Coordinates of C-alpha atoms in Angstrom, one line a residue:
X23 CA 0.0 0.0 0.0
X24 CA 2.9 2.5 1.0
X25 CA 4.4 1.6 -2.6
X26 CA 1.3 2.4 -4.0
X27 CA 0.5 5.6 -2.2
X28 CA 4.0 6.9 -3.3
X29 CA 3.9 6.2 -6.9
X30 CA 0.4 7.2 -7.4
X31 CA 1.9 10.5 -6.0
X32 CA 4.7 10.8 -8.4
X33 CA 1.6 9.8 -11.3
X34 CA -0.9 12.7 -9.3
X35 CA 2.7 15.2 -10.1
X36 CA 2.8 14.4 -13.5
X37 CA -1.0 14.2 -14.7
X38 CA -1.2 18.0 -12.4
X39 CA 1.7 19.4 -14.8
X40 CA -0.1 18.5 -17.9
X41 CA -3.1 19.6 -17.3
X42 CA -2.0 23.3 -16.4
X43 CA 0.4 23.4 -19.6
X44 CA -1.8 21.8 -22.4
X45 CA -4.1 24.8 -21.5
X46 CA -1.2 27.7 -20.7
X47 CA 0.2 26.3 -24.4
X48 CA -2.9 26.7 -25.9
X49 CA -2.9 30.1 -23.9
X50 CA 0.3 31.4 -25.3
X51 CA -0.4 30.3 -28.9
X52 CA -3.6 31.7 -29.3
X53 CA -5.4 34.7 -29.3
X54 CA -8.2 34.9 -26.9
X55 CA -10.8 35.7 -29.2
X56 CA -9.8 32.4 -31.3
X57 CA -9.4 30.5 -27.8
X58 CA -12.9 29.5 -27.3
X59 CA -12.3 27.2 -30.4
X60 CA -9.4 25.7 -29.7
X61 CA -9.8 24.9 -25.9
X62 CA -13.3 23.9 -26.6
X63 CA -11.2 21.3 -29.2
X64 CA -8.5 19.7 -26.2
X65 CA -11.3 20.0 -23.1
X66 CA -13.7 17.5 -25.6
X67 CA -10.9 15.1 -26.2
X68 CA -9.8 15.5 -22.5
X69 CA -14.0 15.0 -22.1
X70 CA -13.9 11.7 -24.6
X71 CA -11.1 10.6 -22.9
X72 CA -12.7 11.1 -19.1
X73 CA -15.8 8.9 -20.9
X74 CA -13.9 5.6 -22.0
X75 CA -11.4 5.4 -19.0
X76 CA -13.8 4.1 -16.6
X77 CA -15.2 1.7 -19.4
X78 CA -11.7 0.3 -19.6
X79 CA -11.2 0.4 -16.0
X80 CA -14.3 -1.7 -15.5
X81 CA -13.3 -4.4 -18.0
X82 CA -10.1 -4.3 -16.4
X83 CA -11.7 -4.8 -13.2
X84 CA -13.9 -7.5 -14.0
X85 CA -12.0 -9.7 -16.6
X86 CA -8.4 -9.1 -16.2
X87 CA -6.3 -7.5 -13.6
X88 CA -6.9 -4.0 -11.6
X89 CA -2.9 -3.1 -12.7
X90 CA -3.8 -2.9 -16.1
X91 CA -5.2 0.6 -14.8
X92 CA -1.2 1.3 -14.4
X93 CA 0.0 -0.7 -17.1
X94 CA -1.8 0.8 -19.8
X95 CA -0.1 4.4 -18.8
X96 CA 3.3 2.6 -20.5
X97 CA 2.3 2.7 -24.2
X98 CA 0.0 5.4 -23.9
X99 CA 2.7 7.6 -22.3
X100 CA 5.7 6.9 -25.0
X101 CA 3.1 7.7 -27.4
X102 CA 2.1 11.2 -25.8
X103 CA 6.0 11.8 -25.3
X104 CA 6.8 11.5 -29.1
X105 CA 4.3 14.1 -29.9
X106 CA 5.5 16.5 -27.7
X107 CA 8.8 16.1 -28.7
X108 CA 8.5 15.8 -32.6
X109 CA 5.3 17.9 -33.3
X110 CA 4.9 20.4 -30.2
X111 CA 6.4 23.8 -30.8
X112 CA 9.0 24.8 -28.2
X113 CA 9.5 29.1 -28.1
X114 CA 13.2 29.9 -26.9
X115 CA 13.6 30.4 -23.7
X116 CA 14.8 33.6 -22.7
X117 CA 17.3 34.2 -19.6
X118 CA 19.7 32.2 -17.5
X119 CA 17.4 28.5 -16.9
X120 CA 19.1 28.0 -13.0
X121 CA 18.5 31.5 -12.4
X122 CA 14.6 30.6 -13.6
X123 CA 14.8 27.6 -11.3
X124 CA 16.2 29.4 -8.3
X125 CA 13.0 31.9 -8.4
X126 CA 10.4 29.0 -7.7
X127 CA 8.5 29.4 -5.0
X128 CA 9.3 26.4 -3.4
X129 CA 8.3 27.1 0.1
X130 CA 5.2 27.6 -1.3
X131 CA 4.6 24.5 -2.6
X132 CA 5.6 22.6 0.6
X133 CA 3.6 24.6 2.9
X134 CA 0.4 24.2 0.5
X135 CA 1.3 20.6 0.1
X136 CA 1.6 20.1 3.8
X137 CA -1.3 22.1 4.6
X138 CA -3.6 19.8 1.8
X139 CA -2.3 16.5 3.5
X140 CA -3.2 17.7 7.2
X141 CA -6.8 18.5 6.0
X142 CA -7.4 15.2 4.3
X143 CA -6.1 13.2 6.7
X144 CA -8.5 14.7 9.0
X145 CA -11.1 14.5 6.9
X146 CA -10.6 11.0 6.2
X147 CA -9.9 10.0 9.6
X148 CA -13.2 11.7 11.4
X149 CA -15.7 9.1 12.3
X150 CA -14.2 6.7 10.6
X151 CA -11.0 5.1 12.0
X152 CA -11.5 8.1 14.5
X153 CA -14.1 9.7 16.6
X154 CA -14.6 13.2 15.5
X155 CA -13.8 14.7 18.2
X156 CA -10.4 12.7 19.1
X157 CA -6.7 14.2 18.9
X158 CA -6.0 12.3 15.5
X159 CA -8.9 13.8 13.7
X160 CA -8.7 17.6 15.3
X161 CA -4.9 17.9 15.6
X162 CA -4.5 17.7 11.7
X163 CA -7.7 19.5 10.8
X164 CA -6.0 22.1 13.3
X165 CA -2.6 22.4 11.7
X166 CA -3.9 22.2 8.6
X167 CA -5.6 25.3 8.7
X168 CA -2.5 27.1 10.3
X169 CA -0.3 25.9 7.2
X170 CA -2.9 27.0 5.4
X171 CA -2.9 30.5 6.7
X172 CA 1.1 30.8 6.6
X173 CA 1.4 29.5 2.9
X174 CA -1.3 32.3 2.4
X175 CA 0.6 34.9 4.4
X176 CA 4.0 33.6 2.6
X177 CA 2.4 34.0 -1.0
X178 CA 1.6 37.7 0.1
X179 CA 4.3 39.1 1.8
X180 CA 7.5 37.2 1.2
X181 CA 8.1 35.2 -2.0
X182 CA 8.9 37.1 -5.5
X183 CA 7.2 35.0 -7.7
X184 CA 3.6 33.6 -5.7
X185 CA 2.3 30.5 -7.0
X186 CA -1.5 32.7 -6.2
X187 CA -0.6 36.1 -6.3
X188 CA -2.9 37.2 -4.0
X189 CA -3.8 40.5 -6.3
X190 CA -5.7 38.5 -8.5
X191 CA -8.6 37.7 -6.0
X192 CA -9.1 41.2 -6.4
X193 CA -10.5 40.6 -9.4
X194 CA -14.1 40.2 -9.0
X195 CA -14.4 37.6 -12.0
X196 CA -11.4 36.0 -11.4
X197 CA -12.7 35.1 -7.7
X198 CA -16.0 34.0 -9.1
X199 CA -14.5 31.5 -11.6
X200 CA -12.2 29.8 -8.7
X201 CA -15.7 29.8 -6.1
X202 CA -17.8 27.9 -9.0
X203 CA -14.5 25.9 -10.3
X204 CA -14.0 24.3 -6.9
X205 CA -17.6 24.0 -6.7
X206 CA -17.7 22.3 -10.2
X207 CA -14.4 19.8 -9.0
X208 CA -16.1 19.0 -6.0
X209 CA -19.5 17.9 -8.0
X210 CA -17.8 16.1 -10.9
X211 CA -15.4 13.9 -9.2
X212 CA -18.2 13.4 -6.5
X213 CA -20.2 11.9 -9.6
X214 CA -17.9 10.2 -10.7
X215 CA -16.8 8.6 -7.9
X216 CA -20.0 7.7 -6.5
X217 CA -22.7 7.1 -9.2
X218 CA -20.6 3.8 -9.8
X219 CA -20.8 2.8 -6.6
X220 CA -24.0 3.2 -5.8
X221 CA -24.7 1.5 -9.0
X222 CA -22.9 -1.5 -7.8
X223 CA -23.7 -1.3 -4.2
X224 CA -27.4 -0.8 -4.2
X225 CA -28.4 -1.7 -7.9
X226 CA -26.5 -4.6 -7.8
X227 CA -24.4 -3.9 -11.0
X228 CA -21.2 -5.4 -12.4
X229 CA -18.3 -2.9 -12.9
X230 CA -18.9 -3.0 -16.8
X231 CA -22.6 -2.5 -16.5
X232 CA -21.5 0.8 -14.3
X233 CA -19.2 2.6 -16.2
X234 CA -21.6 1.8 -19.2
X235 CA -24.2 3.7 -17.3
X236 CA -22.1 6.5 -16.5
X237 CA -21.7 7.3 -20.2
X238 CA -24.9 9.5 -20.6
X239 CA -23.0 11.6 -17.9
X240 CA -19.4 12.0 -19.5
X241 CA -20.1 11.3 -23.1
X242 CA -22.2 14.5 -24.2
X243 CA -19.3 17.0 -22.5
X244 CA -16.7 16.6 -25.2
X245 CA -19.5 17.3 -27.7
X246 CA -21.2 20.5 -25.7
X247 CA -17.7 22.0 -25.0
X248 CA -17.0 21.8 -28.4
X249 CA -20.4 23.4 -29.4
X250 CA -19.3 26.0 -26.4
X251 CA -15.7 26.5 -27.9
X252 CA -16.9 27.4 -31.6
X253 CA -20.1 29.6 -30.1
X254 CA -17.5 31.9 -28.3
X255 CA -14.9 31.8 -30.7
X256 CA -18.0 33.4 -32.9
X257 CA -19.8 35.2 -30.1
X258 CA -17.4 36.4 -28.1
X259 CA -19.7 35.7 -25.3
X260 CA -18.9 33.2 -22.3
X261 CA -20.8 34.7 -19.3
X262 CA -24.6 33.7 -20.5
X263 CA -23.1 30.1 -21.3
X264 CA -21.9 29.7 -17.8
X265 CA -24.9 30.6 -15.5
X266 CA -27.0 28.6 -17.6
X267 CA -24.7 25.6 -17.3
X268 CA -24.4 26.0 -13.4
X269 CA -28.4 26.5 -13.2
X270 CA -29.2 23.6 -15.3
X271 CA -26.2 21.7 -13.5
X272 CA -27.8 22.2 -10.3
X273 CA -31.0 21.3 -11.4
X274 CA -29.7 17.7 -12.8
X275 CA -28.2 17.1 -8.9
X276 CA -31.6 17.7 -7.6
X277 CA -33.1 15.3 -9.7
X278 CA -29.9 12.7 -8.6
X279 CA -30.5 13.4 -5.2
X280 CA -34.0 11.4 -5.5
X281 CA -32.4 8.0 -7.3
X282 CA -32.6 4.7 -5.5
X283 CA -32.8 1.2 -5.4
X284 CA -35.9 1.0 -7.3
X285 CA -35.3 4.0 -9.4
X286 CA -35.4 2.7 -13.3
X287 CA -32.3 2.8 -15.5
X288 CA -34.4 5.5 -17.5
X289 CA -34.2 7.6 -14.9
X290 CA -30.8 7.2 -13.8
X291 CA -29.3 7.7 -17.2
X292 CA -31.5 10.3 -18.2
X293 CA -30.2 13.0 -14.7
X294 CA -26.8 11.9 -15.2
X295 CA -27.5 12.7 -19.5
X296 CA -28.4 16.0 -18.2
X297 CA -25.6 16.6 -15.2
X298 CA -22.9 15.9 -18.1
X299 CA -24.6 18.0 -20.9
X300 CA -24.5 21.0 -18.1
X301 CA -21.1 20.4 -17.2
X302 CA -20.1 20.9 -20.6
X303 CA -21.0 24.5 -20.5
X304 CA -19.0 25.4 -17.7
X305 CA -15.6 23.9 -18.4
X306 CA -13.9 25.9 -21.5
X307 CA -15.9 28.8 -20.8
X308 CA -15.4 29.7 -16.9
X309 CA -11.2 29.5 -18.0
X310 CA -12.3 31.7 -20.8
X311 CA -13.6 34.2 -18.5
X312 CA -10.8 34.0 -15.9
X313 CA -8.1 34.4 -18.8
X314 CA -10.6 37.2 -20.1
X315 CA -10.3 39.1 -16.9
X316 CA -6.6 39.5 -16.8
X317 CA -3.7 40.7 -18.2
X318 CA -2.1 38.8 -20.8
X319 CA 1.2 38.2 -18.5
X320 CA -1.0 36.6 -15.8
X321 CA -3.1 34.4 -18.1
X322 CA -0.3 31.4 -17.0
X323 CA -0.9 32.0 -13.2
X324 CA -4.6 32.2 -13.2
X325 CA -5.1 29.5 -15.2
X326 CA -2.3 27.6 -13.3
X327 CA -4.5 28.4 -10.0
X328 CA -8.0 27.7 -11.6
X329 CA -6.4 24.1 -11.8
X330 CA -5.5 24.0 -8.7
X331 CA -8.8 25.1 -7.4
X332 CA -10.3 22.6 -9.2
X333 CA -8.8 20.0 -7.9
X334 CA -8.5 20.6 -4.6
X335 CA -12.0 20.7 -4.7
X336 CA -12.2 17.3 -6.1
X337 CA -9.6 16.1 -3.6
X338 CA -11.1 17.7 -0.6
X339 CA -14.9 16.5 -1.9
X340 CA -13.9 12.5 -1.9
X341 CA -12.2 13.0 1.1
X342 CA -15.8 14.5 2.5
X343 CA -18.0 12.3 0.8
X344 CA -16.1 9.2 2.2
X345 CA -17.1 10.3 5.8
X346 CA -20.7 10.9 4.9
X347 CA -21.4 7.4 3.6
X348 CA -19.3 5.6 6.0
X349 CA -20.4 7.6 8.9
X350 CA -24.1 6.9 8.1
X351 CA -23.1 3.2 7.2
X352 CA -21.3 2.9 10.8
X353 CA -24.6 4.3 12.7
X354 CA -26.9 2.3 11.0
X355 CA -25.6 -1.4 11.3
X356 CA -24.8 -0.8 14.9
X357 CA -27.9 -2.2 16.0
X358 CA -26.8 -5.2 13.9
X359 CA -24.1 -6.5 16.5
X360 CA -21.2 -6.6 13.3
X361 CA -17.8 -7.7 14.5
X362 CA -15.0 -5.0 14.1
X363 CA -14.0 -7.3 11.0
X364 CA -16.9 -7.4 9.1
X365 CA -17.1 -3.4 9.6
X366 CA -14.2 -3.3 8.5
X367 CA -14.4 -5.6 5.6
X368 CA -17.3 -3.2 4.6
X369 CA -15.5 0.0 4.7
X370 CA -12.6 -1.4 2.8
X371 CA -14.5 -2.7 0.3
X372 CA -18.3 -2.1 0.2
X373 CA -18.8 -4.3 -2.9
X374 CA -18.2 -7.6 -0.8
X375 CA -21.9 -7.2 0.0
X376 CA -23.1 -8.8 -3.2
X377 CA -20.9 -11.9 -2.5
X378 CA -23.4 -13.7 0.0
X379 CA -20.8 -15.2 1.8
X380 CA -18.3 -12.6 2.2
X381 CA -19.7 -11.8 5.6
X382 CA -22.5 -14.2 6.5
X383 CA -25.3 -11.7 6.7
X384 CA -29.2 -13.0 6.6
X385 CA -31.3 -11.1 4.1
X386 CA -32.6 -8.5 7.0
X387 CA -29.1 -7.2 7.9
X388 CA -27.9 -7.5 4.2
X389 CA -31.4 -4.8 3.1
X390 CA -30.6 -2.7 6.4
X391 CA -26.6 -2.4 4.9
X392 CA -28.1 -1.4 1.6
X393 CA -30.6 0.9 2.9
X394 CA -27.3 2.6 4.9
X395 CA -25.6 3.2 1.8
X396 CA -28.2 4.6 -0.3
X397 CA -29.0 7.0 2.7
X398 CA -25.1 8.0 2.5
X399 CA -25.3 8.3 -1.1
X400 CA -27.9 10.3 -1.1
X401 CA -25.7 12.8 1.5
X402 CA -23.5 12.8 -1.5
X403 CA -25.9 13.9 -3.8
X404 CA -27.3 16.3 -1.4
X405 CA -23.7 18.2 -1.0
X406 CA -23.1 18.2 -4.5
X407 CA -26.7 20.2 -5.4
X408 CA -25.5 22.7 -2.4
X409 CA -21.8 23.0 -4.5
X410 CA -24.1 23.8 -8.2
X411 CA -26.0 26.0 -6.4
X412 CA -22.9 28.0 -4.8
X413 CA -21.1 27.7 -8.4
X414 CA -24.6 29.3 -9.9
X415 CA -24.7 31.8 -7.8
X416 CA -21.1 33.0 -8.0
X417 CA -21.7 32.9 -11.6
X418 CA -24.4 35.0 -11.5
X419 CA -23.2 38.0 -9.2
X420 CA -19.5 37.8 -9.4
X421 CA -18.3 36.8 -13.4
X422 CA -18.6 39.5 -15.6
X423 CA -18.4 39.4 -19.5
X424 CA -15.2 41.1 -20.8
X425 CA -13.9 42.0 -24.2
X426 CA -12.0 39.2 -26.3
X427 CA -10.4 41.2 -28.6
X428 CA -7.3 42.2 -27.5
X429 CA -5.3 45.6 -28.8
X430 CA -1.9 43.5 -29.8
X431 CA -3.5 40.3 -30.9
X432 CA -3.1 41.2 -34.7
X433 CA 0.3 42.8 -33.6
X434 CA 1.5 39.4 -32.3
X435 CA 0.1 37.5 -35.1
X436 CA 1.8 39.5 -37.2
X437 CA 5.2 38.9 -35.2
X438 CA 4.2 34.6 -35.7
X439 CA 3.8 34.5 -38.7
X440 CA 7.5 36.6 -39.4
X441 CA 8.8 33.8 -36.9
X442 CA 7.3 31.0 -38.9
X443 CA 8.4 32.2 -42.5
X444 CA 11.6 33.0 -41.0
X445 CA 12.0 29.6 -39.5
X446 CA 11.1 28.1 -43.2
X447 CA 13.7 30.1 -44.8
X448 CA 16.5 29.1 -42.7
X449 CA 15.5 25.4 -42.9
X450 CA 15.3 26.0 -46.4
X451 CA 18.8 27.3 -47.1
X452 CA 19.6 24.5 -44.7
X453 CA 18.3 21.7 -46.9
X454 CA 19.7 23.8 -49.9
X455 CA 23.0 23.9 -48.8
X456 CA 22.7 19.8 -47.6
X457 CA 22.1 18.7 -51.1
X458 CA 25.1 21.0 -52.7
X459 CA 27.6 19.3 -50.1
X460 CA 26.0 15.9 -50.5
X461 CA 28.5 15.3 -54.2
X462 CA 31.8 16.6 -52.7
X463 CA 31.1 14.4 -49.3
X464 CA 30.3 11.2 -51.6
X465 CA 33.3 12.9 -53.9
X466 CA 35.7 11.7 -50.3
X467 CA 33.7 9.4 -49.2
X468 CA 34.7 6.8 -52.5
X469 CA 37.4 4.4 -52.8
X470 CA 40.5 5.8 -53.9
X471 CA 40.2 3.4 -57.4
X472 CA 37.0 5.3 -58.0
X473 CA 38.3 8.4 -57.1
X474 CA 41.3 7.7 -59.8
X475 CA 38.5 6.2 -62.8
X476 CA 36.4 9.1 -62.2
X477 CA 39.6 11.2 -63.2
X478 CA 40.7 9.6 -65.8
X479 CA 36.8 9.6 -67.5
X480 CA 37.0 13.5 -66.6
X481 CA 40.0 13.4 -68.2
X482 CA 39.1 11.4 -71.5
X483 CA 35.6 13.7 -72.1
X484 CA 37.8 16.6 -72.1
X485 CA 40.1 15.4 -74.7

């Protein structure tokens, strides 16, 4: 497990970093009027992507091996490495690169690491392994926040270059997108974390028949981003696009929150068809109003801290949810005398209540377990309707539609497209002056008999 927790760290490192620069890329290269387009392009394929991994991870789950979640990464990876290094365009980097290095705010990033892992691990540990209110569970929550409020006062007062300058919360939109992009990290993951299990937990349903169901949730978002992406490419409007994602977002959870165990598939599939069709209009669009709001030397940052918002929420949101369903689960078979091991064997893995003889339950204590967990799921559902509400309503009051068009775009076009011809030219003399030396290095590059026929035959056609 320690192995485990450690590497999926170093994979949590990697998959943050790309995240943050596919979209600061796409940031740099593109004007912000043309933006919409393009991001709307990489958040669908991010989107389709999000809506065949759990499909995979269920068939790996059910026929194969669980690793094959890891294994998979290994071909995949070489092949995202190749394009980056053959087809993605690299701008010189300007200035001394250890002097660059030196200027990172590192004691940032420990103190928000530190402060991330003392609130999970309270939140994780609180009436679970832990009573609430217990040292192990209130010392870390405690500390947590303290980190929490140095690494703030640190980013403020102290470091050069602030991983979230604290100026930009200033920004009335820009503190509207990160309130409804927490909010929106916190619901998705939540959904997608939980909607399988509860399929499988209180429907009864195999891993494939799961993630199949959880397709009408993320299969429409790559195609309603993209829809989003070309509207305010054209438009140049983002703001109406968001609110009515958030409203109609929230609505969907509302409907969620009334699912259960006799709830038909039609109705399941049909809120989570319209939870991921709302989604989809408040990806590419609230980054396209943070970005909007902004200078175009802080673009990186904000969109660097939108990621981070998001998730954190998501992190912070499992880490909640997990106490809600196995607190409720905890309260409710108490009554049912359970050994400390069959808890146990519960919390660690809740799907060992459709093997009848996991635990040895009779029929009564299996329907009261059930009933548990569709009462914590339900708490699920309930918090994420109170995050699309928050999300809507910081939508509403606090993001503001600003102009796309910026003074210097066709200025900096201009400037590309003087790069790009330049960079043809030169690797056109460069070929150019490859194929003249080609003869005189084949010319050295021959035997000397050949050399000596070849002068002779010169020699002859002149006479």
């Amino acid at each position: 497990m320690i192995q485990l927790i450690i590497f999926r760290a170093f994979q949590g490192i990697g998959g943050g970093a790309i995240i943050t620069m596919f979209m600061i890329i796409v940031s740099d290269i593109v004007s912000l009027k043309d933006r919409g387009k393009y991001q709307g392009i990489s958040e669908a394929v991010a989107a389709l992507s999000n809506g065949f991994g759990p499909v995979i991870g269920g068939l790996f789950s059910q026929y194969t091996t669980w690793r094959w979640a890891f294994w998979i990464n290994l071909p995949l990876g070489g092949i995202a490495i190749a394009v980056g290094i053959w087809v993605l365009p690299l701008k010189k980097v300007h200035g001394d690169m250890r002097q660059k290095l030196v200027q990172i705010d590192y004691v940032g990033s420990l103190l928000t690491t530190v402060s991330s892992i003392l609130l999970l691990l309270g939140l994780n540990w609180g009436g679970v392994t832990q009573p609430w209110v217990s040292a192990p569970v209130l010392v870390p929550l405690f500390l947590g926040v303290v980190v929490f409020v140095l690494f703030l006062f640190w980013e403020a007062k102290f470091t050069k270059l602030p991983i979230i300058p604290m100026h930009i919360f200033k920004v009335k939109t820009v503190s509207g997108v990160y309130i409804s992009t927490m909010m929106n990290g916190m619901t998705f993951f939540s959904i997608l974390y939980y909607v399988p299990q509860f399929l499988q937990l209180v429907r009864g349903s195999t891993p494939v028949t799961s993630s199949l169901l959880l397709m009408p949730f993320l299969a429409p978002i790559s195609f309603v981003v993209f829809l989003c992406g070309q509207y305010t490419s054209r438009t140049g409007h983002y703001r109406n696009l968001v609110i009515f994602g958030y409203g109609l977002w929230c609505i969907a959870q509302g409907l969620q929150s009334t699912i259960n165990e006799h709830s038909s598939v039609g109705k399941i599939v049909g809120t989570l068809l319209m939870a991921g069709v709302a989604s989809g209009f408040t990806f590419q669009t609230s980054l396209l109003a943070a970005q909007a709001a902004v200078p175009r030397h802080e673009m990186a940052v904000v969109t660097g801290v939108r990621n981070f918002v998001r998730l954190f929420g998501s992190t912070i949101a499992l880490a909640i949810c997990a106490s809600l369903v196995n607190n409720t689960l905890r309260t409710a078979v108490r009554p049912l005398g359970l050994s400390a091991d069959q808890i146990a064997a519960l919390l660690n893995d809740p799907t060992i209540i459709n093997r009848s003889s996991a635990l040895d339950l009779d029929a009564n204590s299996k329907a009261v377990v059930i009933a548990a967990y569709t009462k914590g799921f339900h708490s699920v559902f309930y918090l994420t309707v109170t995050c699309t509400g928050i999300a809507f309503l910081a939508s509403v009051f606090m993001i503001e539609q600003h102009e796309l068009n910026r003074a210097d775009d066709q200025e900096l076009k201009r400037q590309a497209k003087e790069k790009l011809a330049k960079r043809k030219l030169e690797k056109k003399e460069k070929d150019l002056e490859a194929a003249q030396a080609l003869p005189e290095l084949e010319k050295t590059m021959a035997p000397p008999s050949e050399v000596s026929n070849a002068s002779d035959k010169a020699d002859a056609d002149q006479v």
